[in-house]
XYZ file of C-alpha atoms in Angstrom:
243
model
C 166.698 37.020 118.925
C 165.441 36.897 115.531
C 165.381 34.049 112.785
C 166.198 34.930 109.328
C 165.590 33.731 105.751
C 168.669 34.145 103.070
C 168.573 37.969 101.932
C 171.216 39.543 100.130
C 169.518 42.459 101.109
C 169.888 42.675 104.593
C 173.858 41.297 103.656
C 174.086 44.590 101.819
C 173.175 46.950 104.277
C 174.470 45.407 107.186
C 172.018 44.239 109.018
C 173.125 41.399 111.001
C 175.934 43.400 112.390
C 173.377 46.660 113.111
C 170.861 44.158 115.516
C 173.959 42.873 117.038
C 175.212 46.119 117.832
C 171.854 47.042 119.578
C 172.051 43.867 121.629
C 169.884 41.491 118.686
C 171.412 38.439 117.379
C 170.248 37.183 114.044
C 170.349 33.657 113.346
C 170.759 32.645 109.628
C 168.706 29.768 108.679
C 169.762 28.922 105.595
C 172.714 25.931 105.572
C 175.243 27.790 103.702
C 174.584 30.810 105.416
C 174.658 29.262 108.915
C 178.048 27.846 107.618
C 179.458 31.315 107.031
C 178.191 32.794 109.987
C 179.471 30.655 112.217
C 182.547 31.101 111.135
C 182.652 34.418 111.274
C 182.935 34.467 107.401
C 181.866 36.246 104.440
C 179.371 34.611 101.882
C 181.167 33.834 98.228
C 178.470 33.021 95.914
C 175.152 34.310 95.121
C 173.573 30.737 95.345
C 175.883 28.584 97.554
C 177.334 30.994 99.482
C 179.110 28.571 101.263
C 180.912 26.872 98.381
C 184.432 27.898 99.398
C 184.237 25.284 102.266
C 184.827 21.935 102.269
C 182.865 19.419 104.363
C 185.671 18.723 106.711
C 186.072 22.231 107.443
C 182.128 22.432 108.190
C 182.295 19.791 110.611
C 184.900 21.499 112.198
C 182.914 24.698 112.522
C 179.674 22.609 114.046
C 181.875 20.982 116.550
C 183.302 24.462 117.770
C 180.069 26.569 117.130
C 176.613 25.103 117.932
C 176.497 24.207 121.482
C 175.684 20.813 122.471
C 176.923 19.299 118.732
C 177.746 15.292 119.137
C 181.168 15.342 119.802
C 181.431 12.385 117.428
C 179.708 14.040 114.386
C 181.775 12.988 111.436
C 181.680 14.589 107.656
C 179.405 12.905 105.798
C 177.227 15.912 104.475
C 173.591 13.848 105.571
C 175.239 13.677 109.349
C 176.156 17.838 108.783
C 173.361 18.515 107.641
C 170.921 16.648 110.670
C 173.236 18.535 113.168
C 172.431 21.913 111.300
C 169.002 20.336 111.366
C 168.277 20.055 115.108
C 170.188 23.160 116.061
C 167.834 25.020 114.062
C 164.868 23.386 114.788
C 164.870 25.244 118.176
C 165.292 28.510 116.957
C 162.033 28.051 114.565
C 160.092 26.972 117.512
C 161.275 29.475 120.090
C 162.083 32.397 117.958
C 159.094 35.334 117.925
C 160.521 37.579 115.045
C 161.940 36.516 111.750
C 163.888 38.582 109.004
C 163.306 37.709 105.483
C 164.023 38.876 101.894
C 162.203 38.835 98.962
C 162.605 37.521 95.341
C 159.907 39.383 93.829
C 156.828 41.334 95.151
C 153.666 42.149 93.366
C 152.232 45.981 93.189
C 148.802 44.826 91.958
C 148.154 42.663 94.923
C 150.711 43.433 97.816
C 152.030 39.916 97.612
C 155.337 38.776 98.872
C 157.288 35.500 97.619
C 160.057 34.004 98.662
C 161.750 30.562 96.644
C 164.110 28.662 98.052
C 164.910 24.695 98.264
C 165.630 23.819 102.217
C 162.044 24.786 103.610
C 163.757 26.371 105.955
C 161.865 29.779 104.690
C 158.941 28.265 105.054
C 159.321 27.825 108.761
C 160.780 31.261 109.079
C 157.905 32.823 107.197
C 154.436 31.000 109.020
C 156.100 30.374 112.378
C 157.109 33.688 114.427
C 154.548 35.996 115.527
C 155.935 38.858 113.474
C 157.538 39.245 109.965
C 159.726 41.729 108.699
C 160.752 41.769 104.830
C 163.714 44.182 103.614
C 163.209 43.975 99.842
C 164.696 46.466 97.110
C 162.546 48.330 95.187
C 164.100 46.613 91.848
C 162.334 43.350 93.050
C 158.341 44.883 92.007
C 156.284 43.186 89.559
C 153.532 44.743 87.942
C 151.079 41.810 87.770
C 150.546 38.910 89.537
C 150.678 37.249 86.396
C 154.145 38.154 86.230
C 155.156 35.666 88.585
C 154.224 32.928 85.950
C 157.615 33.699 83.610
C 159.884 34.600 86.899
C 158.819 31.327 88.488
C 160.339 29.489 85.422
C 162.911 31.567 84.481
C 164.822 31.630 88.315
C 165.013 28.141 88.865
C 166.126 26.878 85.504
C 168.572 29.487 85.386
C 170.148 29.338 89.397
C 169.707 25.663 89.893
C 168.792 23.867 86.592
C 165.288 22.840 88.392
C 161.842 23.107 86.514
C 160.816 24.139 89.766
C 162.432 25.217 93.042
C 160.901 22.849 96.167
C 159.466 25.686 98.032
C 157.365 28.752 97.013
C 156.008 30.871 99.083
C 153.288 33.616 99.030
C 151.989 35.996 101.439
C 149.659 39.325 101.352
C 149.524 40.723 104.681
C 148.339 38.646 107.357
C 145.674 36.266 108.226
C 144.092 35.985 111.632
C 145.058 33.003 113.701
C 147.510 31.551 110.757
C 151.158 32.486 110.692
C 152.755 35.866 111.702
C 149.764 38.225 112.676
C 152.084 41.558 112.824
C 153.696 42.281 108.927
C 156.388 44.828 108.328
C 157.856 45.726 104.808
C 160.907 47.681 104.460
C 161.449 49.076 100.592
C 165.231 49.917 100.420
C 166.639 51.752 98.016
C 170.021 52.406 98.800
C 171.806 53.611 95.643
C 168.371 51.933 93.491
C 167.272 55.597 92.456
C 170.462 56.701 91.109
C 171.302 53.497 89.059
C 167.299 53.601 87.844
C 168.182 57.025 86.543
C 171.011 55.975 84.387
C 169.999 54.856 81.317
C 172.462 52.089 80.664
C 173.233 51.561 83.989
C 169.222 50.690 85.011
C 169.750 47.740 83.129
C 171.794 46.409 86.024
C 168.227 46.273 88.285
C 166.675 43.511 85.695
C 168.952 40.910 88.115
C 166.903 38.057 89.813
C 170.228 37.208 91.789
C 170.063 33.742 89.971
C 173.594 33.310 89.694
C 174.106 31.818 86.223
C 176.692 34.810 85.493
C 179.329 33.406 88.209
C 178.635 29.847 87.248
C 180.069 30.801 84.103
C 182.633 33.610 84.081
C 186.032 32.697 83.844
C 187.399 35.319 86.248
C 185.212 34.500 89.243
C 186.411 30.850 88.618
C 189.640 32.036 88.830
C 189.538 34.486 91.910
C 186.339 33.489 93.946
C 184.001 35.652 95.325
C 185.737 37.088 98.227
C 187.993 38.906 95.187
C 185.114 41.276 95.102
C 184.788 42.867 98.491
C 180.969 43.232 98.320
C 178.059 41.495 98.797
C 177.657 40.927 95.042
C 180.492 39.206 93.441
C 181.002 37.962 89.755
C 180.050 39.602 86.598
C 176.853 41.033 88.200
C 178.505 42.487 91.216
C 181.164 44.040 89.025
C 178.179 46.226 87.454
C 175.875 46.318 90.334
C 177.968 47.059 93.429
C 179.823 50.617 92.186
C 176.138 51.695 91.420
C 174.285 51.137 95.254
């Protein structure tokens, strides 16, 4: 088993159904993305990929999906969320390998971040005994420095936050305190070629923050399953025919 942290990395190569294939199962830890996969479904949103479900449907997923779910659990998204809550709670505890993305990693230092807003990512990134992070080469920063603009810019323009709840930063590992075996996995997968095109490259400056979908009058219209790929809205439109 292995725990994972949102990546729409991993989404785009496949990974989840790759482990599975060779006997792994990969548990999604983020909410939405728990929702999707247990219901066998596809993510429709960069942010929320969840969005296309109701709460009504969701408690209808828990009650058939995690095992042991209070046969009484009713809709109220607190309640949902609680379930979601305790069934993953396990996992973090038990689980020895974790999966993560990244949303920007610095070449002058080696460090890794991750922001999100459950904590869940947290827990998946100080709790197994070993880490692996598939990140795209696009995702590099120069500086650490860097981060200061990127750490502004990705909330305000996903969520509307000043700040997301969680950040987290890691350089390797540290003896006796969180994971204490590191692997990174640089994919490129179609980066290269789209890097090479000189309007096309332009597509790579993407921090995945979703403001393009929130307001494009097509994906309003046809939601993202419409796209058949892992990036859907405006972005995807550019991005996916280039990886």
């Amino acid at each position: 088993e292995v725990i994972k942290v949102k990546s729409m990395a991993t989404q785009e190569i496949g990974l989840n159904e790759h482990l599975e294939s060779q006997g792994v199962r990969a548990y999604e830890t983020d909410l939405a993305e728990l929702i999707v996969q247990l219901a066998d479904d596809k993510p429709s949103h960069i942010l929320v990929p969840a969005i296309h479900r109701n709460r009504d449907e969701i408690r209808e997923i828990f009650l058939k999906e995690i095992p042991g779910v209070d046969p009484e659990l009713n809709a109220v998204p607190a309640e949902l969320a609680a379930a979601a809550r305790a069934y993953l709670r396990e996992k973090f505890m038990t689980t020895k390998v974790a999966i993560s993305g990244a949303n920007f990693g610095i070449a002058e230092t080696g460090t890794l971040s991750v922001v999100e807003s459950e904590g869940n990512g947290r827990m998946c990134l100080t709790l197994p005994d070993t880490l692996i992070t598939v990140m795209g080469i696009e995702k590099v920063l120069p500086r650490y420095e860097d981060l200061e603009v990127f750490f502004q810019l990705l909330p305000r323009s996903s969520t509307g936050e000043r700040m997301n709840p969680y950040t987290s930063l890691w350089t390797g590992v540290t003896p006796g305190d969180g994971p204490q075996e590191f692997h990174l996995v640089l994919l490129d997968n179609g980066r290269t070629a789209a890097l090479a095109d000189s309007v096309g490259r332009e597509a790579l400056n993407c921090i995945r923050c979703s403001a393009c979908l929130n307001v494009c009058p097509v994906y309003e219209r046809a939601g993202g399953h419409a796209y058949g790929s892992t990036y859907p809205g405006p972005i995807g439109a550019v991005l996916t025919p280039q990886l």
